[in-house]
Coordinates of C-alpha atoms in Angstrom, one line a residue:
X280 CA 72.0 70.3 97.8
X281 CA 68.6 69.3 99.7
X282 CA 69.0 69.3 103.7
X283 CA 70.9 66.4 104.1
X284 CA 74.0 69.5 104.5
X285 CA 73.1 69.6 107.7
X286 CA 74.5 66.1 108.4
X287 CA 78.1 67.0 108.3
X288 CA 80.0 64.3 107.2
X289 CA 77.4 61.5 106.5
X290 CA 76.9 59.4 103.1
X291 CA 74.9 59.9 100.8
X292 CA 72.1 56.9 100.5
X293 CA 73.0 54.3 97.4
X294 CA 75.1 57.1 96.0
X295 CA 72.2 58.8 94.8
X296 CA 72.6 62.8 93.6
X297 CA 71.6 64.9 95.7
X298 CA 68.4 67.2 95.0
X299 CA 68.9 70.8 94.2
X300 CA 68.8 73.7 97.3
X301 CA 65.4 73.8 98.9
X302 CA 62.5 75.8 97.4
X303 CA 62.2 79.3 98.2
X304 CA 59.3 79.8 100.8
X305 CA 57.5 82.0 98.7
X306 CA 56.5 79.4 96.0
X307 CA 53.3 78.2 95.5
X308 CA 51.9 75.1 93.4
X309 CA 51.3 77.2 90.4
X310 CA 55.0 78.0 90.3
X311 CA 55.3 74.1 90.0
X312 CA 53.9 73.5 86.3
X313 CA 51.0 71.2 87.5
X314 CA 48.1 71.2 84.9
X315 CA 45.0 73.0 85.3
X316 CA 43.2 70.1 86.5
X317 CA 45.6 69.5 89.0
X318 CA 46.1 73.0 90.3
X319 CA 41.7 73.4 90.7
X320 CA 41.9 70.0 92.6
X321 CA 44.4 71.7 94.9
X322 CA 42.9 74.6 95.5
X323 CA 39.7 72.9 96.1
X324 CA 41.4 71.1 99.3
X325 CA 42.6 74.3 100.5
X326 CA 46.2 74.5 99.9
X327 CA 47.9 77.3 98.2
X328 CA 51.7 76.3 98.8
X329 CA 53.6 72.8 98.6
X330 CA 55.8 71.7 101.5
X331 CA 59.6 71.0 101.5
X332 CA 59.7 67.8 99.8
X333 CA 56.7 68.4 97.2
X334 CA 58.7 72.0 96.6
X335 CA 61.9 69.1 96.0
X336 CA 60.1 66.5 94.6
X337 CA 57.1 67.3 92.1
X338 CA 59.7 68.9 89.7
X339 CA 62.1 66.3 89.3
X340 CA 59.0 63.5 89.1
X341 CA 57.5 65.5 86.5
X342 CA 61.0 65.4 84.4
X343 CA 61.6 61.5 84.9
X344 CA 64.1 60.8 87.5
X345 CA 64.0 58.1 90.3
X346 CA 63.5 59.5 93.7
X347 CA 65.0 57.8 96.9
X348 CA 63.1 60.2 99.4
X349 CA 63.7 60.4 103.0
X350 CA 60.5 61.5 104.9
X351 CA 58.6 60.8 107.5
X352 CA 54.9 60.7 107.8
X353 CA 53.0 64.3 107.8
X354 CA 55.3 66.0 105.7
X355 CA 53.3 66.0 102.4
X356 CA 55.1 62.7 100.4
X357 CA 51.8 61.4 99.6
X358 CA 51.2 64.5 97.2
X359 CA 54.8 65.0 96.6
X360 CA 55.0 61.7 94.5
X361 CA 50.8 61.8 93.5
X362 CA 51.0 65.0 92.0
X363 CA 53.3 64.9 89.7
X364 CA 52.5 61.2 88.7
X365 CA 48.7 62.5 87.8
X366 CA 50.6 65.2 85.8
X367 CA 52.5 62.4 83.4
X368 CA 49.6 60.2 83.1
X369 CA 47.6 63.1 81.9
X370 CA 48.6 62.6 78.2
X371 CA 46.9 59.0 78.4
X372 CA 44.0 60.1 79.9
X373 CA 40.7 58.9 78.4
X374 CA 36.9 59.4 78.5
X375 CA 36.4 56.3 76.5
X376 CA 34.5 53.4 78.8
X377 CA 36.6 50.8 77.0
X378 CA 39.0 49.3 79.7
X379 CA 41.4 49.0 76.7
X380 CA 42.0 52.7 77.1
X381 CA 42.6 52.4 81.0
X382 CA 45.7 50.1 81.4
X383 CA 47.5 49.6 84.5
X384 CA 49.9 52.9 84.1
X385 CA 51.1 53.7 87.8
X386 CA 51.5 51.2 90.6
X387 CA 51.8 52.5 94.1
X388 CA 52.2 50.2 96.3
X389 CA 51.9 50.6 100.5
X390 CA 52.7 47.9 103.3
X391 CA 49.4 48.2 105.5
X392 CA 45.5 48.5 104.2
X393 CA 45.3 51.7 106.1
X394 CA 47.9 53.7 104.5
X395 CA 47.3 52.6 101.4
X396 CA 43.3 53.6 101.7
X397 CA 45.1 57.2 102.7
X398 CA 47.2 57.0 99.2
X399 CA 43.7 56.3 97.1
X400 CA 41.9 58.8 98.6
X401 CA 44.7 61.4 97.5
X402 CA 44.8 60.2 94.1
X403 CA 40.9 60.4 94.2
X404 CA 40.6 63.9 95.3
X405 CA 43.9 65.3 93.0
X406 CA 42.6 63.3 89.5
X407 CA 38.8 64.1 90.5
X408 CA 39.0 66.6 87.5
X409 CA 40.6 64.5 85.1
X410 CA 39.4 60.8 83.1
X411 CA 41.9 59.1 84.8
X412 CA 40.8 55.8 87.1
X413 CA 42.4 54.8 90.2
X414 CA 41.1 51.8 92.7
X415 CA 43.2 50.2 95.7
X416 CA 43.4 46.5 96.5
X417 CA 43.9 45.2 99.4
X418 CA 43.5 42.0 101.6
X419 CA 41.3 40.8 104.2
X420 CA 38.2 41.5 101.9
X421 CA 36.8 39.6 99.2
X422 CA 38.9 39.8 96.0
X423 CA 35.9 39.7 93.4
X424 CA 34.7 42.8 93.5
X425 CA 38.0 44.3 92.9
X426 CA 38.6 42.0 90.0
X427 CA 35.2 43.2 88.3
X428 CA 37.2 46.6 89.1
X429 CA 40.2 45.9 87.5
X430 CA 38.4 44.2 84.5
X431 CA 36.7 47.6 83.8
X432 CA 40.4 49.2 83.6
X433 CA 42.0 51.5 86.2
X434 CA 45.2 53.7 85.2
X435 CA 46.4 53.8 89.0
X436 CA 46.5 51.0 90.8
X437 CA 47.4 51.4 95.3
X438 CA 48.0 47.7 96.6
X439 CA 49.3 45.8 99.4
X440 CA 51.7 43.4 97.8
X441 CA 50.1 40.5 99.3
X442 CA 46.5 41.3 97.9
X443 CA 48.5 42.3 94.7
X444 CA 49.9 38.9 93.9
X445 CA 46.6 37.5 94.6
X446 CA 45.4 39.2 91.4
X447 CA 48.4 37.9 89.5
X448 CA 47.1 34.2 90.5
X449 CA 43.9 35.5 89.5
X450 CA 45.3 36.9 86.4
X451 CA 42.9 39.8 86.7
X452 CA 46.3 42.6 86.3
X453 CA 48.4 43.3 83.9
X454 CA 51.8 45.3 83.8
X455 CA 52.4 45.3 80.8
X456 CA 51.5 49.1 80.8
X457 CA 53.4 50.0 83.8
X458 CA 55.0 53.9 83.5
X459 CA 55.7 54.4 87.7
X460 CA 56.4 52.1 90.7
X461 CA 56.1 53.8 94.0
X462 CA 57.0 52.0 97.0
X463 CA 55.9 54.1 99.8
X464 CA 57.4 53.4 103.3
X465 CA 59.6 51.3 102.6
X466 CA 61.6 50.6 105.9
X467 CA 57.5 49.1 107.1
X468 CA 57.7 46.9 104.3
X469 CA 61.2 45.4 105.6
X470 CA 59.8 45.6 109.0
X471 CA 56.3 43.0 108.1
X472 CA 58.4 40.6 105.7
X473 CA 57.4 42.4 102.7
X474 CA 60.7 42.9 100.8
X475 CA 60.5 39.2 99.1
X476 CA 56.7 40.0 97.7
X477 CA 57.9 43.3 96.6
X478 CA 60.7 41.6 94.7
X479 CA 58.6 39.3 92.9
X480 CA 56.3 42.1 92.1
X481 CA 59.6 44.3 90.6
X482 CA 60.6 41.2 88.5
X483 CA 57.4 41.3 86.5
X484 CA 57.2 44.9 85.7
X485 CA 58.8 46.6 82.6
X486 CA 62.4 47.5 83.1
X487 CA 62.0 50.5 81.3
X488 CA 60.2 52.3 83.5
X489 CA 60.1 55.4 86.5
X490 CA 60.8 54.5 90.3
X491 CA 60.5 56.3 93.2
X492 CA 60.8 55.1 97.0
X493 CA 60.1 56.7 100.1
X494 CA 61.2 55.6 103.6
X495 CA 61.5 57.0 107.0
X496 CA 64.9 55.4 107.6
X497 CA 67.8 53.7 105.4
X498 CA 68.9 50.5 106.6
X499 CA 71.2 48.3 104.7
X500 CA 68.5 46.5 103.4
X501 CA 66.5 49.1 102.2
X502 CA 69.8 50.3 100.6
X503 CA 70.0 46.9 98.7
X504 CA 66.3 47.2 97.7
X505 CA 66.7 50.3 96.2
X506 CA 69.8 49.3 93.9
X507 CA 67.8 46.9 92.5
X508 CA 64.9 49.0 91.6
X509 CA 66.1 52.9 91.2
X510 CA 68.5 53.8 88.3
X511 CA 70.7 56.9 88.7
X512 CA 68.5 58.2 91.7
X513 CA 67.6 61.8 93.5
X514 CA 68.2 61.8 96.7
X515 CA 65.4 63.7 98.4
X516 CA 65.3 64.5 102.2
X517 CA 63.9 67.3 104.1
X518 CA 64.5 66.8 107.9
X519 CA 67.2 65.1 109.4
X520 CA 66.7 61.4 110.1
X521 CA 64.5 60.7 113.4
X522 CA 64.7 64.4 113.8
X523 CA 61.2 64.9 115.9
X524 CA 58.8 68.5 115.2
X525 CA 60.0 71.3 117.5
X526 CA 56.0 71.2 118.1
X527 CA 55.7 68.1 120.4
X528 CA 56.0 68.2 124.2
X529 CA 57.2 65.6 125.7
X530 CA 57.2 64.5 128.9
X531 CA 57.8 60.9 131.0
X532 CA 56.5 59.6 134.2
X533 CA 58.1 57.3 136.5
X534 CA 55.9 54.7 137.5
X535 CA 55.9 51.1 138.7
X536 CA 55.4 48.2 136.3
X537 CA 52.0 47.3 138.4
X538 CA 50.9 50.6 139.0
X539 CA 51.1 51.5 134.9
X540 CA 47.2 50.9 133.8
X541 CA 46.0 53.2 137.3
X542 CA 48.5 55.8 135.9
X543 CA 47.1 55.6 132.8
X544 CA 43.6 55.5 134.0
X545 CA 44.1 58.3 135.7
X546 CA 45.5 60.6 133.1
X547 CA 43.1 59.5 130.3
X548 CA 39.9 60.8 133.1
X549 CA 41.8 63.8 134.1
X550 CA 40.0 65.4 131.1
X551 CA 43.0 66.8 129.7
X552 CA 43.5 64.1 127.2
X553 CA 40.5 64.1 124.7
X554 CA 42.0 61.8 122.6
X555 CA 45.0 59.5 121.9
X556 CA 47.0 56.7 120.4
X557 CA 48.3 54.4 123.6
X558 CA 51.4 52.4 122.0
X559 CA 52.2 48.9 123.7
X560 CA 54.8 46.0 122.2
X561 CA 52.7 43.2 121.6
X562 CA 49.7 42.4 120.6
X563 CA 48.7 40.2 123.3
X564 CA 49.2 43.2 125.5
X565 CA 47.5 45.2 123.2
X566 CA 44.1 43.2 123.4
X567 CA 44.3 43.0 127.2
X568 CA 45.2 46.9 127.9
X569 CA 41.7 48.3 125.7
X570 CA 39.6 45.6 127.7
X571 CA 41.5 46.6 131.1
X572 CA 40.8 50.4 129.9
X573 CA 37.1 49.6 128.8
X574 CA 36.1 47.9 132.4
X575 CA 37.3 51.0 133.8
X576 CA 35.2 53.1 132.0
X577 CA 37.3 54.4 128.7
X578 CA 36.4 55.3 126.0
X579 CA 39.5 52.7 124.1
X580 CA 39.3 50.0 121.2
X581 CA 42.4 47.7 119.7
X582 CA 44.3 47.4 116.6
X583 CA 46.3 44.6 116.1
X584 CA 47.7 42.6 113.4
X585 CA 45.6 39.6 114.7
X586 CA 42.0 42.0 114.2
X587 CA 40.3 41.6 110.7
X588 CA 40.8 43.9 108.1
X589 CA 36.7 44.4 109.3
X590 CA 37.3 45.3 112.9
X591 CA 40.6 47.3 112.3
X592 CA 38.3 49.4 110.1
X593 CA 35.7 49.8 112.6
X594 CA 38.4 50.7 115.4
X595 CA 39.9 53.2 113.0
X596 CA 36.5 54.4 111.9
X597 CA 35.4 54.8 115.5
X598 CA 38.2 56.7 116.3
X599 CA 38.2 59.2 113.8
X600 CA 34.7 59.7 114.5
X601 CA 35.1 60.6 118.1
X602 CA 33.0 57.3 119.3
X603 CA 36.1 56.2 120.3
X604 CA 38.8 58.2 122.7
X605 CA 41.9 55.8 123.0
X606 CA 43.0 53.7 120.7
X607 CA 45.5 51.1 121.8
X608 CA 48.0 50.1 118.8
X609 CA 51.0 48.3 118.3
X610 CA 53.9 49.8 115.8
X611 CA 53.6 47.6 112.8
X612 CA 48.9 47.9 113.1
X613 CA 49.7 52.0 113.7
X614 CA 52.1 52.2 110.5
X615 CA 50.5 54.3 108.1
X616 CA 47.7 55.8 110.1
X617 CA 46.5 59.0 109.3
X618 CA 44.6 60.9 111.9
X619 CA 44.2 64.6 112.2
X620 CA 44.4 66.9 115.3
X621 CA 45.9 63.7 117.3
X622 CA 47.1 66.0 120.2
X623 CA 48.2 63.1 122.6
X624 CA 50.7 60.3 121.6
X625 CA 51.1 58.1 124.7
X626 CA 53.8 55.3 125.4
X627 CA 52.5 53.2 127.7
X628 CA 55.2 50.7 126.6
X629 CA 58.9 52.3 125.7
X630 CA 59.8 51.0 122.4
X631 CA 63.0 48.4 122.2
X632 CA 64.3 50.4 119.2
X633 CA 64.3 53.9 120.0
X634 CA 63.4 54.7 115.7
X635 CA 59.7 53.2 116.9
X636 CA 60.0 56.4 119.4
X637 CA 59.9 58.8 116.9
X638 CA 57.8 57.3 114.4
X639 CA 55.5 56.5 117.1
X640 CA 55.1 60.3 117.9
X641 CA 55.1 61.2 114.7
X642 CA 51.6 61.3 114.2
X643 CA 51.1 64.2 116.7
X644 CA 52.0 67.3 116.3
X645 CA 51.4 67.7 112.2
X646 CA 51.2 70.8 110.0
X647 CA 52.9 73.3 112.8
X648 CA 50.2 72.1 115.6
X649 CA 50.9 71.5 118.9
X650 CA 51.2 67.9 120.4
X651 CA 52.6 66.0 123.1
X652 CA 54.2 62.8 123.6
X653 CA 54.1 61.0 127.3
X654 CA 56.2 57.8 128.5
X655 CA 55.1 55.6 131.2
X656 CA 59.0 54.6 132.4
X657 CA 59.1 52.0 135.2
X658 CA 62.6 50.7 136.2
X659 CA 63.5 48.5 134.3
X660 CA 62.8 50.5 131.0
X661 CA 65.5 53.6 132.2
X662 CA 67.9 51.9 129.6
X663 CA 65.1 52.6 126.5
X664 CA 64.7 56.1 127.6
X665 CA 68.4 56.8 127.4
X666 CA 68.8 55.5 123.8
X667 CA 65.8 57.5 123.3
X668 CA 67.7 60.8 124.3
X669 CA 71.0 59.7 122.6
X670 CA 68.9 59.1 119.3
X671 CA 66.7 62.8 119.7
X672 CA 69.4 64.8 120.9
X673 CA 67.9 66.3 123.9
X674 CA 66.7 65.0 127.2
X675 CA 63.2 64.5 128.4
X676 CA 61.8 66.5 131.4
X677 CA 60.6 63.4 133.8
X678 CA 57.5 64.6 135.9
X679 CA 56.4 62.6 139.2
X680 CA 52.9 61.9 139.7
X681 CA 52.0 61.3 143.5
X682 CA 51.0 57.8 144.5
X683 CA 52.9 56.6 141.4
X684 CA 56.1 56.0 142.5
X685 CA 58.2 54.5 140.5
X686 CA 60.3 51.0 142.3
X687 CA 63.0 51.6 144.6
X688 CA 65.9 50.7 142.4
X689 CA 64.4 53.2 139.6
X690 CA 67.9 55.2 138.4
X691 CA 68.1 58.2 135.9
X692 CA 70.5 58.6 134.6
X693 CA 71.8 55.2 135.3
X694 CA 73.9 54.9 138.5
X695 CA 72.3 58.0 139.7
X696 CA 69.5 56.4 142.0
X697 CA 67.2 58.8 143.3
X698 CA 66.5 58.8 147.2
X699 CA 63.4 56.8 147.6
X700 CA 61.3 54.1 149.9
X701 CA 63.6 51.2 150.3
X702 CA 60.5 49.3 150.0
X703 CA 59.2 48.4 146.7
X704 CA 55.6 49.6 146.1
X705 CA 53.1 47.2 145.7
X706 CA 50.3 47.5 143.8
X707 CA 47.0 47.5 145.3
X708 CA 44.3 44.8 144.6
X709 CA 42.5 46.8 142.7
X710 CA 45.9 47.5 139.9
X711 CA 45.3 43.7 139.1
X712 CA 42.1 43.3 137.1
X713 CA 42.6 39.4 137.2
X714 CA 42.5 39.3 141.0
X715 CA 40.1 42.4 141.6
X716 CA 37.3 40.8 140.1
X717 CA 37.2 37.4 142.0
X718 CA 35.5 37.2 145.2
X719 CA 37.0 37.6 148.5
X720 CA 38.2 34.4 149.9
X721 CA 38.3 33.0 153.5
X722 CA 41.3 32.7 155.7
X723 CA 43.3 29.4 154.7
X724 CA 44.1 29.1 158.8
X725 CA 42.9 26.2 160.6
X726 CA 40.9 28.7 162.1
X727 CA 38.7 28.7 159.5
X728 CA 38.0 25.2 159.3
X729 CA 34.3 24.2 160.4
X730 CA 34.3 21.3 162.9
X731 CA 33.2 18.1 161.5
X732 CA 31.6 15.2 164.2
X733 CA 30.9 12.2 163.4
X734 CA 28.1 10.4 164.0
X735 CA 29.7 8.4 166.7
X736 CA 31.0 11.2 168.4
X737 CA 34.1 11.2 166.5
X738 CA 35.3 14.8 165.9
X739 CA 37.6 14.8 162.6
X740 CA 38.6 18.4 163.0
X741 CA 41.2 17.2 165.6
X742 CA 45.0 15.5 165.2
X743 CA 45.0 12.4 165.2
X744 CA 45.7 10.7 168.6
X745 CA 47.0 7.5 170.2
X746 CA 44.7 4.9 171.7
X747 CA 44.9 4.8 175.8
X748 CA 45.8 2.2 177.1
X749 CA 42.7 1.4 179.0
X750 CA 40.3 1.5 175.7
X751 CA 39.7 -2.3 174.6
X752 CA 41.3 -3.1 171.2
X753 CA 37.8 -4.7 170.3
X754 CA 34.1 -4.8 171.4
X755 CA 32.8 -7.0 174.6
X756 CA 34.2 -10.8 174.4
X757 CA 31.4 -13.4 173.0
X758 CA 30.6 -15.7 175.0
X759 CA 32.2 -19.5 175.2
X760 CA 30.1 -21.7 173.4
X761 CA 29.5 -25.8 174.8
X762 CA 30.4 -28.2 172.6
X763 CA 28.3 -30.8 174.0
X764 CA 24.9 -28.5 173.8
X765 CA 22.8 -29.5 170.9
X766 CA 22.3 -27.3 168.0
X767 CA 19.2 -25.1 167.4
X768 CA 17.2 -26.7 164.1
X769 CA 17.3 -24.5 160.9
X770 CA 15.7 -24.3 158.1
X771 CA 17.9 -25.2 154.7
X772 CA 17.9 -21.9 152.5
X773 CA 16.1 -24.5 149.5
X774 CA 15.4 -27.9 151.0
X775 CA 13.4 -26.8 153.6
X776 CA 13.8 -28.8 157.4
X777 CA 16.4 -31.4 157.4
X778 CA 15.3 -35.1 157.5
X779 CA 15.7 -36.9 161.1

């Protein structure tokens, strides 16, 4: 039975069997049965021996069964399900340049453009010894040159299922050829509103073929998805669900809400962080945090669902390159990201579901190296944390940072409130980009007011007043006028003087 023995008690996913006792350590890929072809692309990227799920996996792939594996990113799936899909493909292979020979054979499809750009470039480097033509679509770009791709004939095809059903309007695929289906990260597909493209896609491939899906969790829904698609599956898992690597340090600070970004600051400058993925909830938030970051002097870019497939690739780009130090990402834009060495994962926001948490930190840590995880906790986030711990198992060692306290009425554990300032702490001007950047104002006191006389003497700085008694309503009396006196002759505004 694969590892799921060590969840006493719990069900087994979709009723699927479970896969046969785990490997023995000592096996290598040329215990495995891979070709030749195979095994010298292996070798060439430098690994000798599979990990626990391609040890589980590549066999029963190479013999025909569904797979239902449980994995989360890092552990190997990618090769796991590549491997041995390249290894029943291999009988079609071709050298012939007639896209005729090259039908669409194996469709793999992923829920983000990066992770399924990390899918291609595995199939790539395993089949680079073999005739066998792979190509990955995906949106955001123009679709023509992939069509001229597909015309020429590809036997693997990595999509999105968005860009996919683009080329079904376009009618430049065809799966009628279709041997394997691979949904990879499945629970991401649920999570962006995938599941209804990927169920049109499954309508229009051949019943009679192989299926295999991989996801980090099993939700109802992802148990309903893989009824309809999976016949008589293996179950495959190799760590328990949001079990997190024994290699990652974590570690929280309490801080205030306002004084978050100067805590940040601070630690990204402290030069013990060379590099790391800052996770925040939205993408609003997202956008605002890498300029905030930038202005004060990091290093940091964005990626967002709202950035073009172009600038996402930059920011990624950048950041694998070292132009780039921080890299501020939501969950669903960070899904499917493969970076290595990450050493620091950093929550600047704590997750609402406390799954995010460990796929979140996830990407550090990888292959038995050492990483860390830090949470920025203020206040009203204490009730995150917790789930956190329930969902890990273990609690996680909170470390103050002077001049960050957290607010007064921060409690951990909950209704255990530690002895602080009554008084809340208040961020100073310079925490609040928005106001630190306008110029200082005057005093709105009457004080500041500048005394304005009239001409007349008339100072309108002071209150109004009532007239004295003494001051004439009106200027001097005019003078009676006789009756009797003769008027002064005029001259008629046209006629001129009036006739006597």
């Amino acid at each position: 039975m694969s590892e799921m023995n060590t969840l006493a008690g719990e069900e087994n996913v979709n009723s699927a069997t479970p896969a046969a006792p785990d490997a023995a350590p000592e096996i290598t890929f040329a215990d495995l049965g891979l070709a030749p072809e195979l095994l010298r692309a292996v070798t060439d990227q430098g690994y000798t021996k599979p990990t626990p799920i391609q040890a589980k996996a590549i066999p029963l792939v190479m013999a025909g069964k569904d797979i239902m594996g449980g994995a989360q990113t890092g552990t190997g799936k990618t090769a796991a399900f590549t491997l041995p899909i390249l290894q029943r493909l291999l009988p079609h292979a071709s050298s012939s340049p007639s896209p005729a020979k090259h039908p669409v054979r194996a469709l793999i499809l992923a829920p983000t453009r990066e992770l399924a750009l990390q899918v291609f470039e595995s199939v790539k480097g395993y089949s680079k010894h073999t005739p066998l033509r792979a190509m990955c679509a995906f949106g955001g770009v123009d679709i023509r040159p992939q069509i001229e791709e597909l015309r020429k004939g590809v036997e693997i095809l990595v999509a999105t299922p968005g860009r996919l059903l683009d080329h079904v309007e376009q009618k430049s695929v065809s799966f009628a050829a279709v041997q394997a289906l691979v949904l990879d990260e499945a629970d991401r597909m649920l999570d962006m509103g995938f599941i209804p493209d990927v169920t049109r896609i499954l309508k229009m491939l051949p019943k009679e073929r192989q299926s295999l899906l991989f996801s980090a969790t099993f939700s109802e829904e992802i148990k309903r998805l893989a009824d309809s698609m999976l016949k008589s599956p293996v179950l495959v898992e190799v760590a328990r669900r949001n079990q997190v690597s024994e290699t990652i340090t974590h570690r929280v600070h309490p801080v205030s809400e306002f004084s978050k970004r100067s805590l940040l600051t601070k630690l990204l400058k402290s030069g013990e962080i060379t590099q790391a993925i800052v996770f925040v909830r939205t993408k609003q938030g997202c956008s605002r945090l890498a300029r905030e970051l930038q202005r004060s002097g990091v290093q940091a870019d964005a990626i967002h669902g709202d950035k073009s497939q172009l600038d996402r690739i930059k920011a990624l780009d950048a950041f694998k390159g070292g132009a780039t130090h921080v890299l501020v990402a939501t969950d669903v834009a960070a899904r499917g990201l493969d970076i290595d060495d990450l050493p620091y994962v950093i929550n600047y926001e704590l997750p609402h579901v406390p799954e995010d948490y460990v796929h979140r930190i996830g990407r550090t840590g990888r292959a038995g190296k050492q990483g860390n995880a830090i949470s920025l906790v203020c206040a009203r986030e204490v009730g995150y944390l917790v789930e956190i711990e329930k969902l890990v198992k273990r609690p996680i060692e909170q470390v103050d940072v002077a001049g960050f306290e957290p607010e007064a009425e921060y409690e951990y554990p909950p209704g255990n409130k530690k002895k602080r300032s009554s008084a809340p702490v208040k961020a100073p001007v310079a925490q609040r980009p928005e106001r630190s950047e306008r110029s200082e104002r005057p005093a709105r006191g009457r004080e500041s007011r500048k005394s304005t006389i009239a001409a007349d003497g008339f100072d309108f700085s002071k209150p109004y007043e009532e007239p004295r008694a003494d001051v004439p309503d009106s200027p001097q009396a005019l003078p009676k006028v006789d009756p009797h006196k003769p008027k002064r002759v005029v001259a008629a505004l046209l006629g001129g003087l009036g006739r006597k």
